[in-house]
Tab-separated table of C-alpha atoms in Angstrom:
chain	number	residue	atom	x	y	z
A	20	GLY	CA	10.289	-20.518	-2.045
A	21	THR	CA	12.934	-18.304	-3.121
A	22	GLY	CA	13.742	-14.686	-3.517
A	23	MET	CA	15.558	-12.025	-4.542
A	24	GLY	CA	16.488	-8.585	-4.002
A	25	PHE	CA	17.962	-5.669	-6.458
A	26	GLY	CA	19.689	-2.685	-5.260
A	27	ALA	CA	19.585	0.696	-6.990
A	28	GLY	CA	22.670	1.209	-8.604
A	29	SER	CA	23.751	4.209	-7.292
A	30	GLY	CA	27.797	3.915	-8.339
A	31	ARG	CA	29.091	4.584	-4.722
A	32	LEU	CA	29.632	0.986	-4.016
A	33	GLY	CA	32.438	-0.525	-5.112
A	34	GLY	CA	32.051	-3.960	-3.640
A	35	SER	CA	30.323	-6.455	-1.295
A	36	HIS	CA	28.471	-4.578	0.842
A	37	LYS	CA	26.853	-5.656	4.205
A	38	ALA	CA	22.983	-5.529	4.446
A	39	THR	CA	21.188	-4.857	7.966
A	40	ALA	CA	18.634	-7.821	7.971
A	41	PRO	CA	15.351	-7.143	10.198
A	42	LYS	CA	15.251	-7.992	13.636
A	43	ALA	CA	13.921	-11.488	14.253
A	44	ARG	CA	10.775	-11.328	16.447
A	45	SER	CA	10.925	-13.310	19.928
A	46	GLY	CA	10.930	-16.769	19.757
A	47	ALA	CA	11.528	-17.269	16.121
A	48	SER	CA	14.634	-19.335	15.339
A	49	GLY	CA	16.172	-16.612	13.298
A	50	SER	CA	15.886	-14.326	10.859
A	51	ALA	CA	15.033	-15.673	7.087
A	52	TRP	CA	16.804	-12.971	5.764
A	53	GLY	CA	20.715	-13.652	4.258
A	54	ASP	CA	23.324	-11.450	5.776
A	55	GLU	CA	25.507	-11.100	2.519
A	56	ILE	CA	24.909	-8.741	-0.500
A	57	GLY	CA	26.245	-10.241	-3.556
A	58	GLU	CA	28.554	-8.669	-6.655
A	59	SER	CA	28.209	-4.787	-7.501
A	60	TYR	CA	26.690	-4.551	-11.940
A	61	GLY	CA	27.747	-1.860	-13.475
A	62	ALA	CA	28.431	1.158	-11.833
A	63	GLY	CA	27.888	-0.273	-8.488
A	64	GLY	CA	24.518	-0.262	-6.194
A	65	LEU	CA	23.523	-3.137	-4.251
A	66	GLY	CA	24.498	-6.611	-6.162
A	67	LEU	CA	21.596	-9.849	-5.202
A	68	SER	CA	20.341	-10.688	-1.893
A	69	GLY	CA	19.604	-13.947	-1.581
A	70	VAL	CA	17.288	-14.867	1.046
A	71	GLY	CA	18.504	-17.912	3.192
A	72	ARG	CA	18.249	-19.694	6.474
A	73	GLY	CA	19.974	-17.532	9.197
A	74	GLY	CA	22.525	-15.852	7.158
A	75	GLY	CA	21.935	-17.729	3.843
A	76	GLY	CA	22.403	-16.978	0.254
A	77	ALA	CA	25.106	-14.509	-1.036
A	78	GLY	CA	26.064	-13.489	-4.588
A	79	VAL	CA	23.232	-14.116	-7.001
A	80	THR	CA	21.525	-17.086	-5.505
A	81	GLY	CA	18.412	-16.855	-3.623
A	82	GLY	CA	18.601	-19.121	-0.440
A	83	THR	CA	15.417	-20.607	0.948
A	84	VAL	CA	12.900	-19.170	2.920
A	85	ALA	CA	13.181	-20.250	6.602
A	86	ARG	CA	9.369	-20.740	6.691
A	87	PRO	CA	6.983	-23.811	6.011
A	88	SER	CA	4.483	-21.719	4.467
A	89	LYS	CA	4.204	-21.084	0.689
A	90	PRO	CA	5.048	-18.042	-0.570
A	91	SER	CA	2.597	-16.232	-3.212
A	92	LYS	CA	3.866	-15.619	-6.871
A	93	ARG	CA	4.929	-11.765	-5.893
A	94	ALA	CA	7.343	-13.240	-2.759
A	95	VAL	CA	9.696	-13.278	-6.017
A	96	ALA	CA	11.970	-10.136	-6.911
A	97	GLY	CA	11.992	-9.019	-10.584
A	98	GLN	CA	14.769	-9.633	-12.907
A	99	ALA	CA	16.335	-6.556	-12.983
A	100	ARG	CA	17.970	-3.435	-10.886
A	101	GLY	CA	15.644	-1.738	-8.820
A	102	VAL	CA	14.648	-0.722	-5.243
A	103	LYS	CA	14.321	-3.451	-2.897
A	104	ALA	CA	11.040	-3.112	-0.576
A	105	GLY	CA	8.858	-4.860	1.437
A	106	GLU	CA	5.225	-5.433	1.554
A	107	TRP	CA	2.793	-6.081	4.789
A	108	ASP	CA	-1.303	-6.161	4.454
A	109	ASP	CA	-2.701	-4.925	7.655
A	110	ASN	CA	-6.029	-6.191	6.826
A	111	ALA	CA	-5.119	-9.555	6.082
A	112	ASN	CA	-3.691	-9.445	9.595
A	113	TYR	CA	-6.150	-7.243	11.221
A	114	ARG	CA	-6.108	-8.108	14.828
A	115	ASP	CA	-2.435	-8.306	15.068
A	116	PHE	CA	-2.737	-4.626	13.878
A	117	LEU	CA	-4.962	-3.908	16.726
A	118	GLU	CA	-2.981	-5.840	19.039
A	119	TYR	CA	0.135	-3.464	17.327
A	120	GLN	CA	-1.606	-0.352	18.273
A	121	LYS	CA	-2.730	-1.621	21.759
A	122	ASN	CA	1.136	-2.035	22.794
A	123	GLU	CA	2.348	1.297	20.841
A	124	GLY	CA	-0.189	3.427	22.109
A	125	GLN	CA	-1.731	6.125	19.992
A	126	ARG	CA	0.728	7.241	16.851
A	127	GLY	CA	-0.862	9.823	14.878
A	128	ALA	CA	-4.503	11.417	14.782
A	129	PRO	CA	-6.998	9.077	16.434
A	130	MET	CA	-8.579	6.418	13.773
A	131	ASP	CA	-10.967	3.724	15.663
A	132	VAL	CA	-10.873	0.838	13.250
A	133	SER	CA	-11.968	-1.568	16.430
A	134	HIS	CA	-15.035	-2.848	13.992
A	135	ARG	CA	-14.632	-3.395	10.558
A	136	ARG	CA	-17.218	-4.605	7.847
A	137	PHE	CA	-16.142	-5.752	4.560
A	138	LEU	CA	-19.476	-4.785	1.706
A	139	VAL	CA	-19.207	-7.166	-0.942
A	140	VAL	CA	-21.311	-6.789	-4.325
A	141	ARG	CA	-21.504	-9.607	-7.238
A	142	ASP	CA	-24.011	-10.427	-9.620
A	143	VAL	CA	-25.439	-13.948	-10.512
A	144	LYS	CA	-22.352	-15.830	-11.540
A	145	ASN	CA	-20.099	-14.579	-7.817
A	146	GLN	CA	-18.375	-11.662	-10.097
A	147	PRO	CA	-17.241	-8.679	-8.486
A	148	ILE	CA	-18.813	-5.626	-9.409
A	149	PRO	CA	-17.121	-2.633	-9.202
A	150	ASN	CA	-18.368	1.309	-8.446
A	151	CYS	CA	-20.812	0.387	-6.743
A	152	GLN	CA	-22.117	3.376	-4.257
A	153	LEU	CA	-22.982	2.205	-0.646
A	154	LYS	CA	-24.499	3.953	1.932
A	155	VAL	CA	-24.759	2.764	5.148
A	156	GLN	CA	-27.168	4.726	7.386
A	157	ASP	CA	-27.260	4.320	11.368
A	158	LYS	CA	-30.538	5.028	13.757
A	159	LYS	CA	-29.676	8.733	14.033
A	160	SER	CA	-29.732	9.252	10.313
A	161	HIS	CA	-25.876	10.072	10.086
A	162	SER	CA	-24.384	8.477	7.072
A	163	VAL	CA	-21.499	7.460	4.992
A	164	ILE	CA	-20.547	6.426	1.251
A	165	LEU	CA	-18.732	3.884	0.469
A	166	THR	CA	-18.200	2.684	-3.445
A	167	THR	CA	-16.855	-0.729	-4.187
A	168	GLN	CA	-13.078	-1.182	-6.323
A	169	ALA	CA	-12.452	-3.709	-8.738
A	170	ASN	CA	-12.704	-6.568	-6.123
A	171	GLY	CA	-16.123	-5.741	-6.035
A	172	ARG	CA	-15.800	-4.398	-1.996
A	173	ALA	CA	-14.932	-1.292	0.236
A	174	ILE	CA	-14.102	-1.769	3.408
A	175	LEU	CA	-16.515	-0.023	6.674
A	176	PHE	CA	-14.523	1.097	9.248
A	177	PRO	CA	-17.937	2.317	11.454
A	178	ARG	CA	-16.559	3.304	14.688
A	179	ALA	CA	-13.723	5.711	12.521
A	180	SER	CA	-16.373	7.020	10.388
A	181	GLY	CA	-18.675	8.398	13.324
A	182	LEU	CA	-21.409	5.856	12.650
A	183	GLN	CA	-23.338	5.122	16.259
A	184	GLY	CA	-24.849	1.862	17.493
A	185	ASN	CA	-24.707	-1.555	16.402
A	186	LEU	CA	-27.520	-1.584	13.956
A	187	LEU	CA	-27.134	-0.398	10.310
A	188	LYS	CA	-28.910	-0.049	6.954
A	189	VAL	CA	-26.576	-0.795	4.244
A	190	THR	CA	-28.168	0.596	0.640
A	191	VAL	CA	-26.221	-0.570	-2.752
A	192	SER	CA	-27.102	1.141	-5.833
A	193	CYS	CA	-25.957	-0.231	-8.799
A	194	LEU	CA	-26.468	-0.748	-12.488
A	195	GLY	CA	-30.108	0.519	-12.171
A	196	HIS	CA	-30.993	-1.956	-9.365
A	197	GLU	CA	-31.227	-1.088	-5.548
A	198	GLN	CA	-30.527	-3.109	-2.214
A	199	SER	CA	-31.005	-2.853	1.481
A	200	LYS	CA	-30.292	-4.956	3.807
A	201	GLN	CA	-29.694	-4.519	8.127
A	202	LEU	CA	-26.132	-4.833	9.435
A	203	SER	CA	-25.256	-5.419	12.787
A	204	VAL	CA	-21.687	-4.374	13.864
A	205	ALA	CA	-21.943	-5.323	17.185
A	206	LYS	CA	-18.623	-8.252	16.810
A	207	GLN	CA	-15.083	-7.246	15.618
A	208	ASP	CA	-15.584	-8.270	12.377
A	209	GLY	CA	-17.490	-9.800	9.411
A	210	ALA	CA	-18.793	-8.830	6.197
A	211	LEU	CA	-22.164	-8.437	4.257
A	212	ASP	CA	-22.775	-9.788	0.974
A	213	PHE	CA	-25.074	-8.235	-1.692
A	214	LYS	CA	-25.858	-10.769	-4.857
A	215	LEU	CA	-27.520	-8.862	-7.121
A	216	PRO	CA	-30.112	-10.225	-9.882
A	217	LEU	CA	-27.850	-8.965	-13.113
A	218	VAL	CA	-24.751	-10.040	-15.093
A	219	ARG	CA	-22.583	-7.268	-14.776
A	220	ALA	CA	-20.944	-6.133	-18.057
A	221	LEU	CA	-17.314	-4.550	-18.239
A	222	PRO	CA	-15.954	-2.695	-21.160
A	223	ASP	CA	-13.645	-3.792	-23.367
A	224	ASN	CA	-11.044	-1.139	-22.815
A	225	LYS	CA	-10.162	-1.877	-19.219
A	226	VAL	CA	-9.208	1.683	-17.820
A	227	LEU	CA	-7.037	2.161	-14.510
A	228	ASP	CA	-6.514	5.418	-12.626
A	229	ILE	CA	-3.203	5.013	-10.661
A	230	ALA	CA	-1.337	8.547	-8.877
A	231	PHE	CA	1.688	8.838	-7.175
A	232	VAL	CA	1.957	11.208	-4.464
A	233	LEU	CA	5.398	11.765	-3.716
A	234	ASP	CA	7.401	14.008	-1.162
A	235	THR	CA	9.866	15.561	-3.053
A	236	THR	CA	11.814	17.419	0.265
A	237	GLY	CA	15.321	17.594	0.650
A	238	SER	CA	15.474	14.559	2.979
A	239	MET	CA	14.226	12.617	0.115
A	240	SER	CA	17.219	13.536	-2.070
A	241	GLU	CA	19.612	10.730	-1.616
A	242	GLU	CA	16.872	8.414	-3.041
A	243	ILE	CA	15.089	10.581	-5.300
A	244	SER	CA	17.095	9.280	-8.510
A	245	ALA	CA	16.214	5.494	-7.465
A	246	MET	CA	12.502	6.749	-6.839
A	247	LYS	CA	12.384	8.315	-10.195
A	248	ASP	CA	13.831	5.243	-11.394
A	249	THR	CA	11.193	2.834	-10.038
A	250	LEU	CA	8.191	5.251	-11.221
A	251	GLU	CA	9.980	5.102	-15.134
A	252	GLU	CA	10.009	0.811	-14.895
A	253	VAL	CA	6.098	1.369	-13.834
A	254	ALA	CA	5.496	2.902	-16.906
A	255	SER	CA	7.224	1.125	-19.010
A	256	THR	CA	5.676	-2.108	-17.302
A	257	LEU	CA	2.275	-0.001	-17.445
A	258	ARG	CA	2.527	-0.012	-21.344
A	259	GLY	CA	2.252	-3.933	-21.560
A	260	MET	CA	-0.665	-4.287	-19.731
A	261	SER	CA	-3.892	-5.073	-21.078
A	262	ILE	CA	-5.425	-1.849	-19.625
A	263	THR	CA	-5.477	1.601	-20.313
A	264	PRO	CA	-3.764	3.513	-17.087
A	265	ARG	CA	-4.502	7.009	-17.015
A	266	ILE	CA	-1.528	8.591	-14.834
A	267	GLY	CA	-0.868	11.362	-12.779
A	268	LEU	CA	1.406	12.533	-10.198
A	269	VAL	CA	1.605	15.243	-6.885
A	270	GLU	CA	4.508	16.527	-5.771
A	271	TYR	CA	4.488	17.645	-2.258
A	272	ARG	CA	6.799	19.544	0.283
A	273	ASP	CA	6.018	21.578	3.288
A	274	LYS	CA	5.500	25.227	3.672
A	275	GLY	CA	7.892	27.777	3.423
A	276	ASP	CA	9.438	25.790	0.555
A	277	ALA	CA	9.880	26.500	-3.368
A	278	TYR	CA	6.472	25.304	-4.018
A	279	LEU	CA	3.748	23.529	-1.483
A	280	THR	CA	2.205	21.128	-3.890
A	281	ARG	CA	2.884	20.093	-7.913
A	282	THR	CA	0.281	18.736	-9.679
A	283	HIS	CA	0.635	16.420	-13.331
A	284	GLN	CA	-2.599	15.427	-14.173
A	285	MET	CA	-3.775	12.384	-15.143
A	286	THR	CA	-2.656	11.299	-18.809
A	287	THR	CA	-2.889	8.364	-21.000
A	288	ASP	CA	0.549	9.251	-22.732
A	289	ILE	CA	2.537	7.497	-20.460
A	290	SER	CA	5.950	8.420	-22.321
A	291	GLY	CA	4.977	12.029	-21.331
A	292	PHE	CA	4.730	10.714	-17.820
A	293	ALA	CA	8.124	9.223	-17.465
A	294	ASP	CA	9.685	12.223	-19.226
A	295	ARG	CA	7.813	14.270	-16.644
A	296	VAL	CA	9.116	12.292	-14.150
A	297	SER	CA	12.812	12.356	-15.560
A	298	THR	CA	12.730	16.421	-14.173
A	299	LEU	CA	11.788	15.451	-10.614
A	300	SER	CA	13.955	17.173	-8.038
A	301	ALA	CA	14.288	17.000	-4.092
A	302	ASN	CA	14.658	20.586	-2.065
A	303	GLY	CA	13.620	22.231	0.851
A	304	GLY	CA	11.808	20.185	3.987
A	305	GLY	CA	13.904	20.837	7.309
A	306	ASP	CA	12.250	19.282	10.094
A	307	MET	CA	11.067	15.839	9.976
A	308	PRO	CA	7.642	16.128	9.685
A	309	GLU	CA	6.170	17.574	6.164
A	310	HIS	CA	3.171	18.506	4.536
A	311	VAL	CA	1.471	15.323	3.748
A	312	ASN	CA	-1.634	16.173	4.431
A	313	GLN	CA	-1.976	18.845	1.688
A	314	GLY	CA	-0.037	16.299	-0.881
A	315	ILE	CA	-3.282	13.642	-0.326
A	316	HIS	CA	-5.502	16.338	-0.835
A	317	VAL	CA	-4.662	17.745	-3.315
A	318	ALA	CA	-4.381	14.535	-5.139
A	319	LEU	CA	-7.822	13.512	-3.996
A	320	THR	CA	-9.408	16.751	-5.236
A	321	LYS	CA	-6.987	18.260	-8.216
A	322	LEU	CA	-5.952	15.195	-10.258
A	323	LYS	CA	-9.132	14.279	-12.749
A	324	TRP	CA	-10.166	10.774	-11.263
A	325	SER	CA	-12.991	9.102	-13.921
A	326	ASP	CA	-15.749	7.693	-12.247
A	327	HIS	CA	-15.954	5.011	-14.902
A	328	SER	CA	-12.469	3.525	-14.144
A	329	LEU	CA	-12.589	-0.150	-13.071
A	330	GLY	CA	-9.991	0.682	-10.321
A	331	ARG	CA	-8.469	3.845	-9.036
A	332	LEU	CA	-5.065	3.719	-7.036
A	333	ALA	CA	-2.722	6.113	-5.987
A	334	PHE	CA	0.992	5.460	-4.415
A	335	LEU	CA	1.910	7.847	-1.147
A	336	ILE	CA	5.482	7.879	-1.264
A	337	GLY	CA	7.577	8.958	1.348
A	338	ASP	CA	10.238	9.352	4.482
A	339	ALA	CA	8.519	11.611	6.772
A	340	PRO	CA	5.069	11.617	8.647
A	341	PRO	CA	2.563	14.582	8.301
A	342	GLN	CA	2.839	17.574	10.004
A	343	LEU	CA	-0.317	17.214	12.353
A	344	HIS	CA	-1.015	20.448	13.457
A	345	TYR	CA	-1.301	23.298	10.865
A	346	ASP	CA	-4.447	24.807	11.308
A	347	ASP	CA	-5.451	25.328	7.848
A	348	ASP	CA	-5.197	21.590	6.877
A	349	VAL	CA	-7.375	18.594	5.879
A	350	PRO	CA	-5.815	16.157	7.925
A	351	TYR	CA	-5.343	12.571	6.361
A	352	THR	CA	-8.198	11.041	8.441
A	353	GLU	CA	-10.535	12.995	6.831
A	354	SER	CA	-8.887	11.812	2.891
A	355	VAL	CA	-9.220	8.799	3.643
A	356	LYS	CA	-12.764	8.778	4.369
A	357	GLU	CA	-12.944	10.794	0.601
A	358	ALA	CA	-10.875	8.261	-0.880
A	359	ALA	CA	-12.946	5.087	0.686
A	360	GLU	CA	-16.077	7.482	-0.507
A	361	ARG	CA	-15.051	7.192	-3.969
A	362	GLY	CA	-13.404	3.809	-4.261
A	363	ILE	CA	-9.875	5.014	-4.169
A	364	GLN	CA	-7.406	2.725	-2.861
A	365	LEU	CA	-4.492	4.240	-1.023
A	366	HIS	CA	-1.085	2.276	-1.066
A	367	THR	CA	1.582	3.766	0.911
A	368	ILE	CA	5.621	3.697	0.342
A	369	ALA	CA	7.846	3.993	3.278
A	370	ALA	CA	11.376	5.329	1.916
A	371	SER	CA	14.468	4.800	4.040
A	372	GLY	CA	14.299	7.087	7.380
A	373	MET	CA	10.726	7.148	8.037
A	374	ASP	CA	10.184	6.995	12.232
A	375	ASP	CA	7.935	4.865	14.280
A	376	LEU	CA	5.077	7.900	13.990
A	377	GLY	CA	5.188	7.556	9.810
A	378	GLN	CA	5.184	4.031	10.051
A	379	SER	CA	1.741	3.878	11.926
A	380	VAL	CA	0.385	6.610	9.575
A	381	TRP	CA	1.055	5.183	6.441
A	382	ARG	CA	-0.488	1.507	7.815
A	383	GLN	CA	-3.435	3.825	8.992
A	384	ILE	CA	-3.903	4.832	5.734
A	385	ALA	CA	-3.501	2.016	4.121
A	386	MET	CA	-5.453	-0.221	6.004
A	387	PHE	CA	-9.211	1.905	5.882
A	388	THR	CA	-8.830	2.228	1.930
A	389	GLY	CA	-8.273	-1.303	1.406
A	390	GLY	CA	-4.234	-0.757	0.567
A	391	THR	CA	-1.229	-2.409	1.102
A	392	ASN	CA	2.147	-0.721	3.179
A	393	LEU	CA	5.351	-1.018	1.186
A	394	PHE	CA	9.029	-0.102	2.538
A	395	VAL	CA	11.888	0.370	1.487
A	396	LEU	CA	14.739	-2.336	2.914
A	397	ARG	CA	17.895	-0.991	4.232
A	398	GLY	CA	20.335	-0.805	1.551
A	399	GLY	CA	17.555	-0.965	-0.836
A	400	ALA	CA	18.019	1.719	-2.292
A	401	GLY	CA	21.725	1.995	-2.744
A	402	PRO	CA	24.403	1.851	0.217
A	403	GLN	CA	22.720	5.218	1.969
A	404	SER	CA	19.765	3.632	2.199
A	405	THR	CA	18.900	3.018	6.033
A	406	GLY	CA	15.786	1.556	5.259
A	407	ALA	CA	12.278	2.803	6.684
A	408	GLY	CA	11.958	0.549	9.680
A	409	ASP	CA	9.978	-3.364	9.601
A	410	PRO	CA	6.614	-3.441	10.580
A	411	LYS	CA	6.249	-3.689	13.992
A	412	ASP	CA	4.348	-6.897	15.407
A	413	SER	CA	2.426	-8.024	18.319
A	414	CYS	CA	4.755	-10.164	19.351
A	415	GLY	CA	6.743	-7.653	20.516
A	416	SER	CA	9.223	-7.502	18.074
A	417	ARG	CA	9.635	-6.886	13.844
A	418	HIS	CA	7.840	-8.859	11.314
A	419	ASP	CA	10.279	-10.299	9.504
A	420	ASN	CA	8.097	-12.917	6.932
A	421	TYR	CA	6.793	-9.888	4.939
A	422	THR	CA	6.493	-10.093	1.182
A	423	SER	CA	10.004	-8.839	-0.468
A	424	GLY	CA	11.132	-8.123	-3.988
A	425	ASN	CA	11.731	-5.029	-6.385
A	426	LEU	CA	9.665	-1.711	-5.738
A	427	ALA	CA	8.541	-1.425	-8.789
A	428	GLU	CA	7.445	-5.208	-9.674
A	429	LEU	CA	5.843	-4.528	-6.604
A	430	ILE	CA	3.685	-1.473	-7.194
A	431	SER	CA	3.216	-3.365	-10.769
A	432	ASN	CA	1.076	-6.100	-8.818
A	433	LYS	CA	-0.883	-3.896	-7.456
A	434	VAL	CA	-2.199	-2.537	-10.650
A	435	GLN	CA	-2.181	-5.991	-12.053
A	436	THR	CA	-4.069	-7.317	-8.937
A	437	SER	CA	-6.605	-4.997	-9.196
A	438	VAL	CA	-7.409	-5.802	-12.747
A	439	ASP	CA	-6.749	-9.779	-11.558
A	440	SER	CA	-9.591	-8.836	-8.987
A	441	LEU	CA	-12.524	-8.685	-11.390
A	442	SER	CA	-12.269	-12.271	-12.281
A	443	TRP	CA	-11.558	-13.252	-8.286
A	444	ASP	CA	-14.264	-14.511	-5.426
A	445	PRO	CA	-15.533	-11.346	-3.958
A	446	MET	CA	-15.939	-13.458	-1.095
A	447	LYS	CA	-12.764	-15.217	-0.575
A	448	ILE	CA	-11.143	-12.224	1.871
A	449	ALA	CA	-7.787	-12.732	3.446
A	450	GLY	CA	-7.964	-11.968	7.125
A	451	LEU	CA	-11.513	-12.145	7.433
A	452	GLY	CA	-12.711	-13.559	11.039
A	453	LYS	CA	-9.127	-14.848	11.550
A	454	ASP	CA	-5.519	-13.900	10.752
A	455	GLU	CA	-1.870	-14.973	11.620
A	456	LYS	CA	-2.170	-14.177	15.477
A	457	SER	CA	-3.952	-18.071	15.606
A	458	LYS	CA	-0.197	-18.818	13.926
A	459	PRO	CA	2.885	-19.018	15.991
A	460	CYS	CA	4.891	-15.842	15.532
A	461	SER	CA	7.605	-17.543	13.245
A	462	GLN	CA	5.504	-19.154	11.113
A	463	ARG	CA	3.218	-15.960	10.100
A	464	VAL	CA	2.797	-15.164	6.393
A	465	ALA	CA	2.082	-12.035	5.423
A	466	GLN	CA	0.736	-12.167	1.697
A	467	GLN	CA	-2.119	-14.557	1.235
């Protein structure tokens, strides 16, 4: 497979620039990533970065990925300049994530994800049914509500959700049908399948809700231009999709700044949204943690999400972890439960400079809601970009086999995947029962 990455044109790079390759994991034969950034484009910026074997491609030629596995379609970057980013799916690598948590110790707020169940709802033609409500109840009458996403699935983490015991009752209510089943959560992982006696009927006009939750504090000032370009590129791509996107934005900063949050309401006016994005600026902040919690909470409660949309996605973008000790706060551990209840999938995007705490929190948020973790690569948003750090693995080093590409394209692919999953078999679940931990560290793949 080949892969190419594009740097953001910042006007500050006059020639070639040395990239920092992700650390090779222990036992690996070397990083799969090329060491040289190719020619500059336009007024500057990072040129095409070849993915090569042990130092591989430079200039505009993509090298060969140093692993035998077949890359996904998303492993090839888009043919335009932009922020270069990686993507990692912790639900597809669930046991590796548990091992990572064990090795790293508890970072961020406690969330017990030691048990997991995929709850699947499909019709008689094995088609996924979105927007089905699932009530999960334990023997002490504690209960949680979940909503299936476009892929017909909801993910239950019973311990983190406060459910007790190993035997639960799950009731699905959907399209006038109700069905209940017993669910054992004694084992670590599994799936519960509901096959309803009906054929789903999807509307001709496929509406998706898409929100961006963006850190606009001063530490983002060096990358805000690249992020604005990314969002504008995503907006442009959405126009060409066979969906009706409702798109909104929440800016967040920290206490003492000119504003704590600023909401740009959901709209189908994509051009108007792009115009609003063009006016964004970064300022304020100061200490490393920011009011991430409030940003997520406002996005969930102030944006006008539609219960009838076939998919609901949010993208959290920032370079700092949340403040964890504000008294008048809704912690992210509660917000992710609300997102799961409403069928909102949270994808996280770590900008340059994100520390280990922030990386851990970003991965928690994405995993709990069925999202993926994206992260700006070193040099990926211009020569000033230090990268957000590669996800640590359980082999004692860093993952170097994640999907990479143009960030705008990776985001757009998340939206397209949500649409495509309406026609996929909902019982084919990446990471169910087995993940990449069973393979040698040098052969793992992040996306399946």
